[in-house]
PDB file of C-alpha atoms in Angstrom:
ATOM      1  CA  MET J  18       0.000   0.000   0.000  1.00 45.00           C
ATOM      2  CA  ALA J  19       1.055   3.626  -0.415  1.00 44.00           C
ATOM      3  CA  ARG J  20       1.626   5.387   2.896  1.00 42.00           C
ATOM      4  CA  ASN J  21       1.011   8.960   3.920  1.00 42.00           C
ATOM      5  CA  ALA J  22       4.376  10.542   4.678  1.00 42.00           C
ATOM      6  CA  GLY J  23       2.852  12.231   7.698  1.00 41.00           C
ATOM      7  CA  GLU J  24       1.797   8.900   9.215  1.00 39.00           C
ATOM      8  CA  PHE J  25       5.255   7.982  10.425  1.00 37.00           C
ATOM      9  CA  HIS J  26       6.466  11.561  10.910  1.00 39.00           C
ATOM     10  CA  GLU J  27       3.949  12.254  13.634  1.00 36.00           C
ATOM     11  CA  SER J  28       3.490   8.762  15.060  1.00 37.00           C
ATOM     12  CA  LYS J  29       4.382   8.272  18.729  1.00 37.00           C
ATOM     13  CA  GLU J  30       4.233   4.505  18.494  1.00 42.00           C
ATOM     14  CA  HIS J  31       6.919   4.127  15.858  1.00 42.00           C
ATOM     15  CA  HIS J  32      10.460   3.487  17.072  1.00 45.00           C
ATOM     16  CA  GLY J  33      13.270   3.763  14.539  1.00 47.00           C
ATOM     17  CA  PRO J  34      13.081   4.289  10.819  1.00 49.00           C
ATOM     18  CA  PRO J  35      10.055   2.724   9.075  1.00 52.00           C
ATOM     19  CA  LYS J  36      10.666   0.213   6.323  1.00 57.00           C
ATOM     20  CA  TYR J  37       9.265   0.402   2.798  1.00 59.00           C
ATOM     21  CA  ASP J  38       9.877  -1.459  -0.411  1.00 64.00           C
ATOM     22  CA  TYR J  39       9.866   1.776  -2.396  1.00 65.00           C
ATOM     23  CA  ILE J  40      10.140   5.470  -1.554  1.00 67.00           C
ATOM     24  CA  ILE J  41       8.977   7.900  -4.239  1.00 65.00           C
ATOM     25  CA  VAL J  42      10.311  11.422  -3.816  1.00 60.00           C
ATOM     26  CA  GLY J  43       7.716  13.762  -5.314  1.00 60.00           C
ATOM     27  CA  GLY J  44       3.949  13.519  -5.147  1.00 57.00           C
ATOM     28  CA  GLY J  45       3.110  15.056  -8.521  1.00 62.00           C
ATOM     29  CA  SER J  46       1.544  13.392 -11.545  1.00 61.00           C
ATOM     30  CA  ALA J  47       4.520  11.162 -12.265  1.00 62.00           C
ATOM     31  CA  GLY J  48       4.858  10.155  -8.610  1.00 63.00           C
ATOM     32  CA  SER J  49       1.174   9.303  -8.356  1.00 63.00           C
ATOM     33  CA  ALA J  50       1.263   7.212 -11.515  1.00 62.00           C
ATOM     34  CA  LEU J  51       4.346   5.332 -10.337  1.00 62.00           C
ATOM     35  CA  ALA J  52       2.782   4.695  -6.931  1.00 64.00           C
ATOM     36  CA  ASN J  53      -0.272   3.249  -8.651  1.00 63.00           C
ATOM     37  CA  ARG J  54       1.844   0.847 -10.686  1.00 62.00           C
ATOM     38  CA  LEU J  55       3.891  -0.325  -7.710  1.00 63.00           C
ATOM     39  CA  THR J  56       0.893  -0.827  -5.440  1.00 62.00           C
ATOM     40  CA  ALA J  57      -0.798  -3.029  -8.008  1.00 58.00           C
ATOM     41  CA  ASP J  58       1.148  -5.676  -6.099  1.00 58.00           C
ATOM     42  CA  PRO J  59      -0.488  -5.616  -2.624  1.00 58.00           C
ATOM     43  CA  SER J  60       2.692  -6.907  -1.011  1.00 61.00           C
ATOM     44  CA  ASN J  61       4.552  -3.694  -1.847  1.00 64.00           C
ATOM     45  CA  GLU J  62       4.860  -1.000   0.804  1.00 65.00           C
ATOM     46  CA  VAL J  63       5.257   2.357  -0.947  1.00 66.00           C
ATOM     47  CA  LEU J  64       5.932   5.744   0.617  1.00 66.00           C
ATOM     48  CA  VAL J  65       5.202   8.874  -1.407  1.00 64.00           C
ATOM     49  CA  TRP J  66       7.335  11.645   0.050  1.00 58.00           C
ATOM     50  CA  ARG J  67       6.706  15.274  -0.841  1.00 55.00           C
ATOM     51  CA  ARG J  68       8.660  18.230   0.449  1.00 48.00           C
ATOM     52  CA  ALA J  69       6.696  21.316   1.481  1.00 46.00           C
ATOM     53  CA  GLU J  70       9.520  23.615   2.594  1.00 45.00           C
ATOM     54  CA  PRO J  71      13.087  22.397   2.223  1.00 44.00           C
ATOM     55  CA  THR J  72      15.246  23.287   5.196  1.00 44.00           C
ATOM     56  CA  GLY J  73      18.441  21.524   4.186  1.00 42.00           C
ATOM     57  CA  SER J  74      21.030  22.660   1.707  1.00 42.00           C
ATOM     58  CA  GLY J  75      21.755  21.780  -1.908  1.00 43.00           C
ATOM     59  CA  ASN J  76      19.788  18.997  -3.514  1.00 39.00           C
ATOM     60  CA  ILE J  77      20.139  16.535  -0.635  1.00 37.00           C
ATOM     61  CA  LEU J  78      16.813  15.407   0.756  1.00 38.00           C
ATOM     62  CA  THR J  79      16.840  13.604   4.100  1.00 40.00           C
ATOM     63  CA  TYR J  80      14.315  12.824   6.796  1.00 39.00           C
ATOM     64  CA  GLN J  81      16.193  14.973   9.283  1.00 39.00           C
ATOM     65  CA  ASP J  82      16.508  18.192   7.272  1.00 39.00           C
ATOM     66  CA  CYS J  83      13.191  18.246   5.437  1.00 39.00           C
ATOM     67  CA  LYS J  84       9.751  19.352   6.569  1.00 40.00           C
ATOM     68  CA  LEU J  85       7.169  16.834   5.317  1.00 39.00           C
ATOM     69  CA  ALA J  86       3.803  17.862   3.939  1.00 40.00           C
ATOM     70  CA  PRO J  87       0.820  15.600   4.621  1.00 39.00           C
ATOM     71  CA  VAL J  88       0.148  13.404   1.584  1.00 41.00           C
ATOM     72  CA  THR J  89      -3.033  11.414   1.159  1.00 42.00           C
ATOM     73  CA  ARG J  90      -2.953   7.761   0.189  1.00 44.00           C
ATOM     74  CA  GLN J  91      -1.868   7.653  -3.409  1.00 45.00           C
ATOM     75  CA  ARG J  92      -3.201   4.333  -4.599  1.00 46.00           C
ATOM     76  CA  SER J  93      -6.901   5.110  -4.782  1.00 50.00           C
ATOM     77  CA  ALA J  94      -6.374   8.611  -6.199  1.00 50.00           C
ATOM     78  CA  ALA J  95      -3.918   7.434  -8.831  1.00 68.00           C
ATOM     79  CA  SER J  96      -6.135   4.504  -9.786  1.00 78.00           C
ATOM     80  CA  ALA J  97      -9.064   6.849 -10.295  1.00 79.00           C
ATOM     81  CA  LEU J  98      -6.991   9.059 -12.594  1.00 83.00           C
ATOM     82  CA  VAL J  99      -5.778   6.090 -14.609  1.00 89.00           C
ATOM     83  CA  ALA J 100      -9.389   4.960 -14.975  1.00 89.00           C
ATOM     84  CA  ALA J 101     -10.389   8.465 -16.100  1.00 91.00           C
ATOM     85  CA  PHE J 102      -7.921   8.302 -18.986  1.00 94.00           C
ATOM     86  CA  ALA J 103      -8.089   4.619 -19.813  1.00 93.00           C
ATOM     87  CA  PRO J 104     -11.436   3.241 -18.581  1.00 89.00           C
ATOM     88  CA  ARG J 105     -10.938   0.116 -20.714  1.00 87.00           C
ATOM     89  CA  GLY J 106      -7.370  -0.428 -19.573  1.00 90.00           C
ATOM     90  CA  THR J 107      -5.890   0.923 -22.803  1.00 96.00           C
ATOM     91  CA  LEU J 108      -5.157   4.560 -23.593  1.00 97.00           C
ATOM     92  CA  ARG J 109      -6.661   5.403 -26.983  1.00 97.00           C
ATOM     93  CA  ALA J 110      -4.743   8.271 -28.573  1.00 98.00           C
ATOM     94  CA  SER J 111      -6.321  10.097 -31.500  1.00 97.00           C
ATOM     95  CA  ILE J 112      -3.652  10.913 -34.090  1.00 97.00           C
ATOM     96  CA  ASN J 113      -4.107  13.432 -36.923  1.00 94.00           C
ATOM     97  CA  LEU J 114      -1.890  12.672 -39.911  1.00 92.00           C
ATOM     98  CA  GLY J 115      -3.122  15.849 -41.586  1.00 86.00           C
ATOM     99  CA  ASN J 116      -0.499  17.826 -39.671  1.00 87.00           C
ATOM    100  CA  PRO J 117       2.894  16.447 -40.771  1.00 86.00           C
ATOM    101  CA  VAL J 118       4.679  18.597 -38.214  1.00 87.00           C
ATOM    102  CA  LEU J 119       3.262  16.330 -35.510  1.00 91.00           C
ATOM    103  CA  ALA J 120       2.541  12.984 -37.169  1.00 94.00           C
ATOM    104  CA  ASN J 121       3.453  11.054 -40.320  1.00 92.00           C
ATOM    105  CA  ARG J 122       3.643   7.473 -41.489  1.00 95.00           C
ATOM    106  CA  ASP J 123       7.041   5.832 -41.400  1.00 93.00           C
ATOM    107  CA  ALA J 124       8.229   5.326 -44.970  1.00 90.00           C
ATOM    108  CA  ALA J 125       9.389   1.767 -44.288  1.00 93.00           C
ATOM    109  CA  SER J 126       6.783   0.356 -41.903  1.00 94.00           C
ATOM    110  CA  GLY J 127       3.773   2.552 -42.600  1.00 93.00           C
ATOM    111  CA  GLU J 128       3.309   3.003 -38.850  1.00 95.00           C
ATOM    112  CA  PRO J 129       2.455   6.446 -37.411  1.00 95.00           C
ATOM    113  CA  VAL J 130       5.492   8.324 -36.123  1.00 97.00           C
ATOM    114  CA  GLY J 131       6.058  11.833 -34.853  1.00 96.00           C
ATOM    115  CA  VAL J 132       6.002  14.144 -31.870  1.00 97.00           C
ATOM    116  CA  SER J 133       2.375  13.449 -30.956  1.00 97.00           C
ATOM    117  CA  ILE J 134       2.942   9.688 -31.079  1.00 97.00           C
ATOM    118  CA  ASP J 135       5.995  10.031 -28.823  1.00 98.00           C
ATOM    119  CA  LEU J 136       3.982  12.056 -26.307  1.00 97.00           C
ATOM    120  CA  ALA J 137       1.098   9.590 -26.394  1.00 97.00           C
ATOM    121  CA  ARG J 138       3.387   6.623 -25.754  1.00 97.00           C
ATOM    122  CA  GLU J 139       5.165   8.404 -22.907  1.00 95.00           C
ATOM    123  CA  PHE J 140       1.871   9.360 -21.238  1.00 95.00           C
ATOM    124  CA  ALA J 141       0.609   5.772 -21.500  1.00 94.00           C
ATOM    125  CA  ARG J 142       3.889   4.531 -20.027  1.00 93.00           C
ATOM    126  CA  ARG J 143       3.494   6.841 -17.061  1.00 91.00           C
ATOM    127  CA  LEU J 144      -0.080   5.714 -16.505  1.00 92.00           C
ATOM    128  CA  GLY J 145       1.092   2.101 -16.657  1.00 91.00           C
ATOM    129  CA  VAL J 146      -1.323   1.116 -19.424  1.00 94.00           C
ATOM    130  CA  THR J 147      -1.058  -0.063 -23.026  1.00 95.00           C
ATOM    131  CA  ILE J 148      -1.708   2.309 -25.909  1.00 96.00           C
ATOM    132  CA  GLU J 149      -3.839   2.179 -29.032  1.00 97.00           C
ATOM    133  CA  LEU J 150      -3.309   4.723 -31.808  1.00 97.00           C
ATOM    134  CA  VAL J 151      -6.571   5.793 -33.460  1.00 97.00           C
ATOM    135  CA  VAL J 152      -5.398   7.356 -36.711  1.00 96.00           C
ATOM    136  CA  PHE J 153      -7.164   9.951 -38.863  1.00 95.00           C
ATOM    137  CA  GLU J 154      -6.163  11.708 -42.065  1.00 91.00           C
ATOM    138  CA  ARG J 155      -7.750  15.027 -41.098  1.00 88.00           C
ATOM    139  CA  ALA J 156      -8.058  17.119 -37.927  1.00 88.00           C
ATOM    140  CA  ALA J 157     -11.855  17.130 -37.936  1.00 88.00           C
ATOM    141  CA  GLY J 158     -12.082  13.356 -37.588  1.00 92.00           C
ATOM    142  CA  SER J 159      -9.481  13.329 -34.843  1.00 94.00           C
ATOM    143  CA  VAL J 160     -11.311  16.007 -32.877  1.00 93.00           C
ATOM    144  CA  ASP J 161     -14.680  14.277 -33.231  1.00 95.00           C
ATOM    145  CA  ALA J 162     -13.227  10.991 -31.969  1.00 96.00           C
ATOM    146  CA  VAL J 163     -12.152  12.573 -28.691  1.00 96.00           C
ATOM    147  CA  LYS J 164     -15.308  14.654 -28.292  1.00 95.00           C
ATOM    148  CA  ASN J 165     -17.443  11.532 -28.729  1.00 94.00           C
ATOM    149  CA  GLU J 166     -15.156   9.458 -26.459  1.00 95.00           C
ATOM    150  CA  ARG J 167     -14.007   7.102 -29.181  1.00 96.00           C
ATOM    151  CA  ALA J 168     -10.530   8.162 -28.058  1.00 97.00           C
ATOM    152  CA  ASP J 169      -9.180   9.237 -24.666  1.00 97.00           C
ATOM    153  CA  ILE J 170      -6.634  11.883 -25.646  1.00 97.00           C
ATOM    154  CA  GLY J 171      -5.797  13.812 -28.788  1.00 97.00           C
ATOM    155  CA  PHE J 172      -3.427  16.402 -30.204  1.00 96.00           C
ATOM    156  CA  PHE J 173      -5.132  19.518 -31.537  1.00 91.00           C
ATOM    157  CA  ALA J 174      -4.715  23.191 -32.217  1.00 90.00           C
ATOM    158  CA  ILE J 175      -6.448  25.234 -29.537  1.00 91.00           C
ATOM    159  CA  ASP J 176      -9.443  27.036 -30.986  1.00 88.00           C
ATOM    160  CA  PRO J 177     -12.678  28.408 -29.452  1.00 88.00           C
ATOM    161  CA  ALA J 178     -14.714  26.472 -32.021  1.00 84.00           C
ATOM    162  CA  ARG J 179     -13.403  23.223 -30.522  1.00 87.00           C
ATOM    163  CA  SER J 180     -14.050  24.080 -26.877  1.00 83.00           C
ATOM    164  CA  ASP J 181     -17.438  22.344 -26.691  1.00 87.00           C
ATOM    165  CA  GLY J 182     -16.858  18.828 -25.375  1.00 91.00           C
ATOM    166  CA  LEU J 183     -13.071  19.119 -25.038  1.00 94.00           C
ATOM    167  CA  LEU J 184     -10.606  20.113 -22.325  1.00 94.00           C
ATOM    168  CA  PHE J 185      -7.220  21.404 -23.468  1.00 94.00           C
ATOM    169  CA  THR J 186      -3.785  21.725 -21.944  1.00 96.00           C
ATOM    170  CA  GLU J 187      -1.581  24.698 -22.663  1.00 96.00           C
ATOM    171  CA  PRO J 188       0.246  24.355 -26.015  1.00 97.00           C
ATOM    172  CA  TYR J 189       3.395  22.272 -26.314  1.00 97.00           C
ATOM    173  CA  VAL J 190       4.336  23.367 -29.857  1.00 96.00           C
ATOM    174  CA  LEU J 191       3.768  26.566 -31.840  1.00 95.00           C
ATOM    175  CA  ILE J 192       3.354  26.383 -35.627  1.00 92.00           C
ATOM    176  CA  GLU J 193       2.870  29.200 -38.139  1.00 93.00           C
ATOM    177  CA  GLY J 194       0.021  29.425 -40.624  1.00 93.00           C
ATOM    178  CA  GLY J 195       0.826  30.936 -44.016  1.00 96.00           C
ATOM    179  CA  TYR J 196      -0.403  31.533 -47.560  1.00 97.00           C
ATOM    180  CA  LEU J 197       0.749  29.933 -50.832  1.00 98.00           C
ATOM    181  CA  VAL J 198       0.173  31.777 -54.110  1.00 98.00           C
ATOM    182  CA  PRO J 199       1.149  31.312 -57.782  1.00 97.00           C
ATOM    183  CA  GLU J 200       4.547  32.730 -58.689  1.00 97.00           C
ATOM    184  CA  SER J 201       2.803  35.220 -60.984  1.00 96.00           C
ATOM    185  CA  SER J 202       0.425  36.495 -58.294  1.00 97.00           C
ATOM    186  CA  PRO J 203       0.529  40.244 -57.572  1.00 97.00           C
ATOM    187  CA  LEU J 204       0.172  39.487 -53.839  1.00 97.00           C
ATOM    188  CA  THR J 205       3.241  40.377 -51.785  1.00 96.00           C
ATOM    189  CA  HIS J 206       2.038  40.267 -48.174  1.00 95.00           C
ATOM    190  CA  ASN J 207      -0.644  38.623 -46.044  1.00 96.00           C
ATOM    191  CA  ALA J 208      -2.827  41.696 -45.508  1.00 95.00           C
ATOM    192  CA  GLN J 209      -3.643  41.784 -49.238  1.00 97.00           C
ATOM    193  CA  VAL J 210      -5.293  38.360 -49.222  1.00 98.00           C
ATOM    194  CA  ASP J 211      -8.642  39.407 -47.726  1.00 97.00           C
ATOM    195  CA  SER J 212     -10.167  40.863 -50.883  1.00 96.00           C
ATOM    196  CA  LYS J 213     -13.427  40.218 -52.744  1.00 96.00           C
ATOM    197  CA  SER J 214     -11.445  39.096 -55.770  1.00 96.00           C
ATOM    198  CA  HIS J 215      -9.721  36.264 -53.883  1.00 98.00           C
ATOM    199  CA  ARG J 216     -10.672  32.705 -53.059  1.00 98.00           C
ATOM    200  CA  ILE J 217      -8.734  30.909 -50.320  1.00 98.00           C
ATOM    201  CA  SER J 218      -8.598  27.111 -50.237  1.00 98.00           C
ATOM    202  CA  VAL J 219      -8.280  25.402 -46.844  1.00 96.00           C
ATOM    203  CA  GLY J 220      -8.439  21.918 -45.414  1.00 92.00           C
ATOM    204  CA  SER J 221     -11.954  21.657 -43.999  1.00 91.00           C
ATOM    205  CA  GLY J 222     -12.054  21.694 -40.194  1.00 86.00           C
ATOM    206  CA  SER J 223      -8.370  22.550 -39.833  1.00 87.00           C
ATOM    207  CA  ALA J 224      -7.090  25.122 -37.335  1.00 86.00           C
ATOM    208  CA  TYR J 225      -6.512  27.659 -40.105  1.00 90.00           C
ATOM    209  CA  ASP J 226     -10.003  27.026 -41.501  1.00 93.00           C
ATOM    210  CA  LEU J 227     -11.512  27.826 -38.097  1.00 91.00           C
ATOM    211  CA  PHE J 228      -9.329  30.910 -37.706  1.00 93.00           C
ATOM    212  CA  LEU J 229     -10.002  32.296 -41.185  1.00 95.00           C
ATOM    213  CA  THR J 230     -13.731  31.652 -40.819  1.00 95.00           C
ATOM    214  CA  ARG J 231     -13.709  34.152 -37.952  1.00 93.00           C
ATOM    215  CA  GLU J 232     -11.230  36.643 -39.418  1.00 95.00           C
ATOM    216  CA  ILE J 233     -11.792  36.848 -43.184  1.00 96.00           C
ATOM    217  CA  ARG J 234     -14.304  39.534 -44.148  1.00 96.00           C
ATOM    218  CA  GLN J 235     -14.216  39.772 -47.957  1.00 97.00           C
ATOM    219  CA  ALA J 236     -12.423  36.832 -49.568  1.00 97.00           C
ATOM    220  CA  GLU J 237     -14.247  33.556 -50.195  1.00 98.00           C
ATOM    221  CA  ILE J 238     -13.122  30.486 -48.229  1.00 98.00           C
ATOM    222  CA  VAL J 239     -13.184  27.260 -50.252  1.00 97.00           C
ATOM    223  CA  ARG J 240     -13.195  24.238 -47.937  1.00 96.00           C
ATOM    224  CA  LEU J 241     -11.747  21.009 -49.327  1.00 95.00           C
ATOM    225  CA  GLN J 242     -10.941  17.566 -47.986  1.00 91.00           C
ATOM    226  CA  GLY J 243      -7.422  17.980 -46.637  1.00 87.00           C
ATOM    227  CA  ALA J 244      -4.326  20.065 -47.273  1.00 89.00           C
ATOM    228  CA  GLY J 245      -3.432  18.180 -50.455  1.00 91.00           C
ATOM    229  CA  ALA J 246      -6.705  19.105 -52.115  1.00 95.00           C
ATOM    230  CA  ALA J 247      -6.324  22.734 -51.019  1.00 95.00           C
ATOM    231  CA  LEU J 248      -2.858  22.953 -52.598  1.00 96.00           C
ATOM    232  CA  ALA J 249      -4.005  21.233 -55.789  1.00 96.00           C
ATOM    233  CA  ALA J 250      -6.872  23.699 -56.160  1.00 97.00           C
ATOM    234  CA  MET J 251      -4.447  26.612 -56.059  1.00 96.00           C
ATOM    235  CA  ARG J 252      -2.124  25.041 -58.630  1.00 96.00           C
ATOM    236  CA  ALA J 253      -5.114  24.308 -60.876  1.00 96.00           C
ATOM    237  CA  GLY J 254      -6.239  27.943 -60.765  1.00 96.00           C
ATOM    238  CA  ASP J 255      -9.483  27.170 -58.939  1.00 97.00           C
ATOM    239  CA  VAL J 256      -8.458  29.563 -56.148  1.00 98.00           C
ATOM    240  CA  GLU J 257      -5.982  32.440 -55.891  1.00 98.00           C
ATOM    241  CA  VAL J 258      -4.551  31.493 -52.480  1.00 98.00           C
ATOM    242  CA  ALA J 259      -4.039  28.317 -50.440  1.00 98.00           C
ATOM    243  CA  ALA J 260      -3.796  28.554 -46.650  1.00 97.00           C
ATOM    244  CA  GLY J 261      -1.995  26.025 -44.521  1.00 93.00           C
ATOM    245  CA  ILE J 262       0.820  25.104 -42.161  1.00 90.00           C
ATOM    246  CA  ARG J 263       3.883  27.046 -43.217  1.00 92.00           C
ATOM    247  CA  GLN J 264       6.177  23.995 -43.310  1.00 88.00           C
ATOM    248  CA  VAL J 265       3.738  22.191 -45.622  1.00 89.00           C
ATOM    249  CA  LEU J 266       3.503  25.201 -47.934  1.00 94.00           C
ATOM    250  CA  GLU J 267       7.276  25.559 -48.090  1.00 93.00           C
ATOM    251  CA  GLY J 268       7.550  21.876 -48.922  1.00 92.00           C
ATOM    252  CA  GLU J 269       5.074  22.310 -51.762  1.00 94.00           C
ATOM    253  CA  ALA J 270       7.018  25.273 -53.138  1.00 95.00           C
ATOM    254  CA  GLN J 271      10.200  23.199 -53.116  1.00 94.00           C
ATOM    255  CA  ARG J 272       8.487  20.186 -54.660  1.00 93.00           C
ATOM    256  CA  ALA J 273       7.604  21.904 -57.925  1.00 92.00           C
ATOM    257  CA  PRO J 274       8.122  25.390 -59.364  1.00 94.00           C
ATOM    258  CA  GLY J 275       5.375  27.899 -60.050  1.00 96.00           C
ATOM    259  CA  VAL J 276       4.308  28.787 -56.499  1.00 97.00           C
ATOM    260  CA  ARG J 277       5.701  30.778 -53.571  1.00 97.00           C
ATOM    261  CA  VAL J 278       4.931  31.344 -49.897  1.00 97.00           C
ATOM    262  CA  LEU J 279       4.027  34.863 -48.818  1.00 97.00           C
ATOM    263  CA  PRO J 280       6.414  36.209 -46.165  1.00 96.00           C
ATOM    264  CA  GLY J 281       5.363  36.215 -42.532  1.00 93.00           C
ATOM    265  CA  ARG J 282       2.392  34.469 -41.006  1.00 94.00           C
ATOM    266  CA  PHE J 283      -1.317  35.101 -40.620  1.00 94.00           C
ATOM    267  CA  MET J 284      -1.666  33.090 -37.400  1.00 93.00           C
ATOM    268  CA  VAL J 285       0.206  31.049 -34.811  1.00 93.00           C
ATOM    269  CA  ILE J 286      -1.224  27.577 -34.365  1.00 91.00           C
ATOM    270  CA  GLN J 287      -1.058  26.491 -30.720  1.00 95.00           C
ATOM    271  CA  GLN J 288      -0.812  22.703 -30.635  1.00 95.00           C
ATOM    272  CA  ALA J 289      -1.993  21.177 -27.366  1.00 96.00           C
ATOM    273  CA  MET J 290      -3.220  17.910 -25.908  1.00 97.00           C
ATOM    274  CA  GLY J 291      -6.928  17.473 -25.390  1.00 96.00           C
ATOM    275  CA  MET J 292      -9.333  15.080 -23.705  1.00 96.00           C
ATOM    276  CA  PRO J 293     -13.106  14.569 -23.404  1.00 96.00           C
ATOM    277  CA  ALA J 294     -14.654  17.201 -21.144  1.00 94.00           C
ATOM    278  CA  GLY J 295     -16.458  14.558 -19.108  1.00 93.00           C
ATOM    279  CA  ARG J 296     -13.237  13.073 -17.722  1.00 92.00           C
ATOM    280  CA  GLY J 297     -13.014  15.779 -15.056  1.00 88.00           C
ATOM    281  CA  ALA J 298     -10.830  18.573 -13.718  1.00 89.00           C
ATOM    282  CA  GLN J 299      -8.362  16.309 -11.918  1.00 89.00           C
ATOM    283  CA  ALA J 300      -7.622  14.396 -15.092  1.00 92.00           C
ATOM    284  CA  GLN J 301      -7.203  17.669 -16.981  1.00 92.00           C
ATOM    285  CA  ALA J 302      -4.756  18.887 -14.321  1.00 92.00           C
ATOM    286  CA  LEU J 303      -2.714  15.691 -14.657  1.00 92.00           C
ATOM    287  CA  LEU J 304      -2.564  16.015 -18.449  1.00 95.00           C
ATOM    288  CA  ALA J 305      -1.627  19.695 -18.162  1.00 94.00           C
ATOM    289  CA  SER J 306       1.145  18.851 -15.687  1.00 93.00           C
ATOM    290  CA  PHE J 307       2.450  16.182 -18.057  1.00 94.00           C
ATOM    291  CA  VAL J 308       2.645  18.645 -20.959  1.00 96.00           C
ATOM    292  CA  GLU J 309       4.484  21.233 -18.865  1.00 96.00           C
ATOM    293  CA  GLU J 310       6.974  18.618 -17.717  1.00 95.00           C
ATOM    294  CA  MET J 311       7.577  17.412 -21.280  1.00 96.00           C
ATOM    295  CA  LYS J 312       8.339  20.969 -22.378  1.00 97.00           C
ATOM    296  CA  ALA J 313      10.572  21.702 -19.412  1.00 96.00           C
ATOM    297  CA  ASN J 314      12.645  18.512 -19.501  1.00 95.00           C
ATOM    298  CA  GLY J 315      13.436  18.726 -23.222  1.00 96.00           C
ATOM    299  CA  PHE J 316      11.245  15.811 -24.330  1.00 97.00           C
ATOM    300  CA  VAL J 317       9.314  17.888 -26.888  1.00 97.00           C
ATOM    301  CA  ALA J 318      12.443  19.601 -28.224  1.00 96.00           C
ATOM    302  CA  ASP J 319      14.200  16.251 -28.570  1.00 97.00           C
ATOM    303  CA  ALA J 320      11.204  14.759 -30.394  1.00 96.00           C
ATOM    304  CA  LEU J 321      11.114  17.647 -32.884  1.00 95.00           C
ATOM    305  CA  LYS J 322      14.818  17.176 -33.564  1.00 95.00           C
ATOM    306  CA  ARG J 323      14.562  13.376 -33.781  1.00 95.00           C
ATOM    307  CA  HIS J 324      11.813  13.586 -36.399  1.00 94.00           C
ATOM    308  CA  GLY J 325      13.575  16.292 -38.393  1.00 90.00           C
ATOM    309  CA  ILE J 326      10.929  18.957 -37.824  1.00 88.00           C
ATOM    310  CA  GLU J 327      12.008  22.517 -38.628  1.00 81.00           C
ATOM    311  CA  GLY J 328      10.070  25.723 -38.172  1.00 79.00           C
ATOM    312  CA  ALA J 329       8.027  24.557 -35.174  1.00 89.00           C
ATOM    313  CA  ILE J 330       9.105  25.707 -31.733  1.00 93.00           C
ATOM    314  CA  VAL J 331       8.473  24.448 -28.223  1.00 96.00           C
ATOM    315  CA  ALA J 332       5.789  26.558 -26.569  1.00 96.00           C
ATOM    316  CA  PRO J 333       6.846  28.558 -23.496  1.00 96.00           C
ATOM    317  CA  ALA J 334       5.949  27.351 -20.023  1.00 94.00           C
ATOM    318  CA  ALA J 335       2.396  28.076 -18.912  1.00 87.00           C
TER     319      ALA J 335
END
C-alpha cells in the first residue's frame, strides 16, 4: 500500500526508521502514476514523500533536514486518474496525420510516427497502461473521436470552435500558418489576401479554416478535404490562395516550381493535448502537468529534432 508521509512523521508509536519497499520522492503526476503501478502488487509498501519547505542545503533530501507535507494515500487517487484516462485499460490516442509537423507514417513500416505519437506513448507509459493509436487523415475526424469518447486523448490546435466537449492543456508546440500563391500572383504580403477578388482554399475543419472563418471579411473560403486538395486547387487555378501550415507550404514550393509562400504568417497555431470534457478537472490537471513537464525537460524539443521537424518551436511554459 502507499503510505502517507505524515503517518510515520507524527506517530508516537513508531520506534526507529520505518521500512518500505519503495520510496517515491515527489507527489506530482509522475509520482502518483508510479505509486499506482507499484501498489498493483499488494505486497509492496510504498511511501510517497513530498517536500513542502526544504530546510536543508543543496539537492540533498533527508528525513532529518526536510519538513514533510501531509500526503493522502496515493493508490486510490492514482487509480481513479488512470481509470479516467483509460477506462478500458488501454489509452486510446487520437492521431491526426493531416499535420505532418506532428505525425506522419514511417516510410518503411507505414506506422504512425512523430512528436504526438511520442507524447502519447510516454503518457501511456506513465499511466502504466497499453496504448492504441486511433489514426485519422484530417483534424476534424481526430477532434470528433475525442469529443465523442471514441478516443481518450488527442493532439489539436487550440481554438474556441473546438471548446465544446473538449478540455485542453496549454500548447506544447507553436506552428505558423501561411499563404501559398502562384509565382505570378501580384500578392506580396498577407494583408492583401482578404479581398473580394480572392478565393482561399483550406483543409476543412483545420485550425486555419476555423481561424479564417472568424477573421476573413471579404475573400471567399473554399473548404476542401485535406491540405493536399487545397494545394491542388491553387495550382489548378481554382483559387488564388491556399492557406496552410507554413512547413507544408514551403515543402510544396520546393516540390515543384510555379508557387511561392508569402512572407510572414497570418496566425500562430497552438498545438496542445486534449481530452473529453467529461473526464473531469483532476484528469485535466494531470494532463496539463504532463505537458508542462515534457516541455521543461526537453522531451518535446528532442522529439522535434529526432523527427527532423524545422520551423516549429516548443511553446513557453504556462
